[in-house]
Short mmCIF file of C-alpha atoms in Angstrom, two decimals:
data_model
loop_
_atom_site.label_atom_id
_atom_site.label_comp_id
_atom_site.label_asym_id
_atom_site.label_seq_id
_atom_site.Cartn_x
_atom_site.Cartn_y
_atom_site.Cartn_z
CA UNK A 17 3.24 23.99 -6.09
CA UNK A 18 5.24 21.48 -4.07
CA UNK A 19 5.77 17.92 -5.26
CA UNK A 20 5.63 15.46 -2.34
CA UNK A 21 7.07 11.97 -2.86
CA UNK A 22 4.93 9.15 -1.52
CA UNK A 23 5.59 5.55 -2.46
CA UNK A 24 2.12 4.04 -2.02
CA UNK A 25 -0.54 4.51 -4.76
CA UNK A 26 -3.09 7.35 -4.79
CA UNK A 27 -5.18 5.42 -7.34
CA UNK A 28 -6.42 1.82 -7.53
CA UNK A 29 -8.32 -0.29 -10.05
CA UNK A 30 -10.41 -3.41 -9.56
CA UNK A 31 -9.07 -6.54 -11.24
CA UNK A 32 -11.90 -6.49 -13.77
CA UNK A 33 -10.92 -2.94 -14.70
CA UNK A 34 -14.42 -1.56 -14.09
CA UNK A 35 -13.95 0.64 -11.01
CA UNK A 36 -11.33 3.31 -10.38
CA UNK A 37 -10.60 4.65 -6.91
CA UNK A 38 -8.69 7.88 -6.50
CA UNK A 39 -7.89 10.69 -4.07
CA UNK A 40 -9.09 14.25 -4.67
CA UNK A 41 -8.95 17.42 -2.59
CA UNK A 42 -12.36 18.74 -1.53
CA UNK A 43 -13.27 21.12 1.31
CA UNK A 44 -9.72 20.97 2.64
CA UNK A 45 -9.57 17.14 2.85
CA UNK A 46 -8.05 14.51 0.55
CA UNK A 47 -11.02 12.17 0.26
CA UNK A 48 -11.51 8.95 -1.72
CA UNK A 49 -13.80 8.73 -4.73
CA UNK A 50 -14.99 5.90 -6.98
CA UNK A 51 -15.82 6.03 -10.67
CA UNK A 52 -17.06 3.38 -13.10
CA UNK A 53 -14.60 3.59 -15.98
CA UNK A 54 -16.85 1.60 -18.33
CA UNK A 55 -19.25 4.49 -18.71
CA UNK A 56 -21.42 7.00 -16.91
CA UNK A 57 -20.53 10.30 -15.31
CA UNK A 58 -21.45 9.55 -11.69
CA UNK A 59 -18.73 9.72 -9.05
CA UNK A 60 -19.21 8.26 -5.56
CA UNK A 61 -17.49 9.84 -2.58
CA UNK A 62 -16.45 7.12 -0.09
CA UNK A 63 -14.77 9.12 2.69
CA UNK A 64 -15.60 12.43 4.32
CA UNK A 65 -13.40 14.74 6.38
CA UNK A 66 -10.43 12.37 6.23
CA UNK A 67 -7.07 12.77 4.52
CA UNK A 68 -6.67 9.56 2.50
CA UNK A 69 -3.16 8.68 1.37
CA UNK A 70 -3.42 5.36 -0.49
CA UNK A 71 -5.84 2.54 -1.23
CA UNK A 72 -6.27 -0.90 -2.78
CA UNK A 73 -9.15 -3.19 -3.74
CA UNK A 74 -9.60 -6.71 -2.40
CA UNK A 75 -9.11 -9.47 -4.99
CA UNK A 76 -12.90 -9.87 -5.41
CA UNK A 77 -13.36 -6.10 -5.69
CA UNK A 78 -15.80 -5.96 -2.77
CA UNK A 79 -13.62 -4.14 -0.23
CA UNK A 80 -11.23 -1.19 -0.26
CA UNK A 81 -8.42 -0.92 2.28
CA UNK A 82 -6.89 2.53 2.66
CA UNK A 83 -4.68 4.70 4.84
CA UNK A 84 -6.14 7.86 6.31
CA UNK A 85 -4.90 10.48 8.71
CA UNK A 86 -6.85 11.42 11.81
CA UNK A 87 -4.97 14.32 13.38
CA UNK A 88 -1.33 13.22 13.30
CA UNK A 89 -2.09 9.49 13.27
CA UNK A 90 -2.04 7.53 9.99
CA UNK A 91 -4.03 4.28 10.25
CA UNK A 92 -5.54 1.52 8.07
CA UNK A 93 -9.29 1.45 7.36
CA UNK A 94 -11.65 -0.60 5.21
CA UNK A 95 -14.89 0.27 3.40
CA UNK A 96 -17.22 -1.59 1.03
CA UNK A 97 -16.81 -0.87 -2.67
CA UNK A 98 -20.57 -0.88 -3.24
CA UNK A 99 -23.28 0.14 -0.83
CA UNK A 100 -22.85 2.49 2.11
CA UNK A 101 -19.88 4.45 3.39
CA UNK A 102 -19.54 2.79 6.81
CA UNK A 103 -15.81 2.68 7.58
CA UNK A 104 -14.11 0.02 9.71
CA UNK A 105 -10.78 0.85 11.35
CA UNK A 106 -8.53 -2.19 10.84
CA UNK A 107 -5.28 -1.10 12.46
CA UNK A 108 -4.38 1.60 14.94
CA UNK A 109 -1.30 1.97 17.11
CA UNK A 110 1.12 4.58 18.39
CA UNK A 111 2.88 4.41 14.99
CA UNK A 112 1.85 5.30 11.44
CA UNK A 113 0.49 2.48 9.28
CA UNK A 114 0.20 2.86 5.50
CA UNK A 115 0.42 1.19 2.11
CA UNK A 116 -2.21 -1.51 2.68
CA UNK A 117 -2.54 -4.29 0.11
CA UNK A 118 -4.62 -7.48 0.24
CA UNK A 119 -3.09 -10.93 0.00
CA UNK A 120 -4.07 -12.85 -3.13
CA UNK A 121 -6.71 -14.84 -1.20
CA UNK A 122 -8.10 -11.67 0.42
CA UNK A 123 -7.69 -13.07 3.94
CA UNK A 124 -4.81 -10.83 5.03
CA UNK A 125 -3.65 -7.27 4.54
CA UNK A 126 0.02 -6.42 4.16
CA UNK A 127 1.01 -2.96 5.31
CA UNK A 128 3.94 -0.76 6.27
CA UNK A 129 4.48 0.43 9.83
CA UNK A 130 6.66 3.49 10.42
CA UNK A 131 8.62 3.39 13.67
CA UNK A 132 10.75 6.51 13.96
CA UNK A 133 12.98 6.59 10.88
CA UNK A 134 12.48 2.86 10.17
CA UNK A 135 9.82 1.06 8.14
CA UNK A 136 8.67 -2.53 8.63
CA UNK A 137 6.40 -4.94 6.75
CA UNK A 138 3.48 -6.35 8.74
CA UNK A 139 0.35 -8.37 8.04
CA UNK A 140 -3.00 -8.53 9.76
CA UNK A 141 -5.25 -11.58 9.51
CA UNK A 142 -8.75 -10.23 8.81
CA UNK A 143 -10.41 -13.22 10.51
CA UNK A 144 -8.35 -13.35 13.72
CA UNK A 145 -6.93 -9.76 13.82
CA UNK A 146 -3.51 -11.34 14.47
CA UNK A 147 -0.70 -9.01 13.41
CA UNK A 148 2.72 -10.33 12.34
CA UNK A 149 5.93 -8.42 11.63
CA UNK A 150 8.14 -9.81 8.84
CA UNK A 151 11.03 -7.59 7.80
CA UNK A 152 12.38 -4.10 7.24
CA UNK A 153 10.96 -2.30 4.21
CA UNK A 154 7.88 -0.66 2.74
CA UNK A 155 5.34 -0.88 -0.13
CA UNK A 156 4.74 -4.66 0.08
CA UNK A 157 3.31 -6.39 -2.98
CA UNK A 158 2.17 -10.05 -3.09
CA UNK A 159 3.50 -12.28 -5.87
CA UNK A 160 1.90 -15.32 -7.49
CA UNK A 161 3.65 -17.40 -4.82
CA UNK A 162 1.62 -16.90 -1.60
CA UNK A 163 4.82 -17.27 0.45
CA UNK A 164 6.70 -14.46 -1.28
CA UNK A 165 6.31 -10.68 -1.49
CA UNK A 166 8.12 -7.82 -3.18
CA UNK A 167 9.12 -4.84 -1.06
CA UNK A 168 11.09 -1.61 -1.27
CA UNK A 169 14.07 -1.22 1.03
CA UNK A 170 16.54 1.63 1.43
CA UNK A 171 20.15 0.87 0.51
CA UNK A 172 22.70 0.50 3.31
CA UNK A 173 25.45 2.58 1.67
CA UNK A 174 24.33 5.77 3.39
CA UNK A 175 22.57 7.13 0.29
CA UNK A 176 19.23 5.50 1.13
CA UNK A 177 18.46 4.66 -2.49
CA UNK A 178 15.40 2.48 -2.94
CA UNK A 179 16.02 -1.16 -3.85
CA UNK A 180 13.51 -3.91 -4.74
CA UNK A 181 13.75 -7.08 -2.66
CA UNK A 182 12.02 -10.46 -2.81
CA UNK A 183 11.08 -11.84 0.60
CA UNK A 184 10.26 -15.50 1.28
CA UNK A 185 8.09 -15.31 4.40
CA UNK A 186 8.33 -19.05 5.10
CA UNK A 187 12.04 -19.72 4.52
CA UNK A 188 13.11 -16.29 5.77
CA UNK A 189 15.32 -15.63 2.73
CA UNK A 190 15.69 -12.07 1.44
CA UNK A 191 17.03 -11.40 -2.07
CA UNK A 192 17.84 -8.03 -3.63
CA UNK A 193 16.60 -8.24 -7.23
CA UNK A 194 16.91 -4.61 -8.39
CA UNK A 195 19.54 -2.07 -7.34
CA UNK A 196 21.60 0.62 -9.01
CA UNK A 197 24.41 2.91 -7.72
CA UNK A 198 22.59 6.02 -9.03
CA UNK A 199 18.91 5.13 -9.50
CA UNK A 200 16.49 4.62 -6.62
CA UNK A 201 13.57 2.23 -7.10
CA UNK A 202 10.26 1.93 -5.27
CA UNK A 203 6.62 0.84 -5.49
CA UNK A 204 7.03 -2.57 -7.15
CA UNK A 205 4.06 -4.29 -8.76
CA UNK A 206 3.43 -7.42 -10.79
CA UNK A 207 2.22 -7.18 -14.39
CA UNK A 208 -0.93 -9.17 -15.29
CA UNK A 209 1.19 -11.84 -17.01
CA UNK A 210 2.78 -12.61 -13.63
CA UNK A 211 6.28 -12.58 -15.12
CA UNK A 212 7.16 -8.88 -15.18
CA UNK A 213 7.91 -6.48 -12.33
CA UNK A 214 7.12 -2.80 -12.81
CA UNK A 215 8.34 -0.11 -10.43
CA UNK A 216 9.21 3.56 -10.10
CA UNK A 217 12.80 4.66 -10.76
CA UNK A 218 14.25 8.06 -9.95
CA UNK A 219 17.68 9.73 -10.03
CA UNK A 220 18.79 12.41 -7.53
CA UNK A 221 18.17 16.02 -8.54
CA UNK A 222 21.24 17.86 -9.79
#
């Protein structure tokens, strides 16, 4: 088979650790499924006839934001964790949107917008639908400070290695916190203790 690199997660877990969301191929589509990891064999299918590429739970575990492809267009959607399968389209434009993640208070969604060969970090306010562009990069991840996020950004040395940056959305400061001349990094996340960053690291194939 062919291994396709994609920086955003194909699995997600509620903060209480009870519900797992994942993508599985069925009837030619990559749909989203839910499973209670505390016990039981039942699996709930949440999307039908859509190619889902990534997802995340809201902080309270009630909502799931995800990216799905309709034709050639990749957009952001939202569905309830429990209950029905009614899907709300949150974002749609002439560009691809992906990698949705809720802010810590659950009032906004950070996401990546692909414009040609460039990627940019945006937010959408779920109450006002106001969208705001912040900076170049992808795979945003909120930190314990509501004004700061972690992102992945390609290096500017022509090799396009992934680097991890810390962005202060209020002050406008951007700090590279993880870079290596040979290793590319992506998909940063914050450990439960709030003090450790975990990410993916990869070296070029020989």
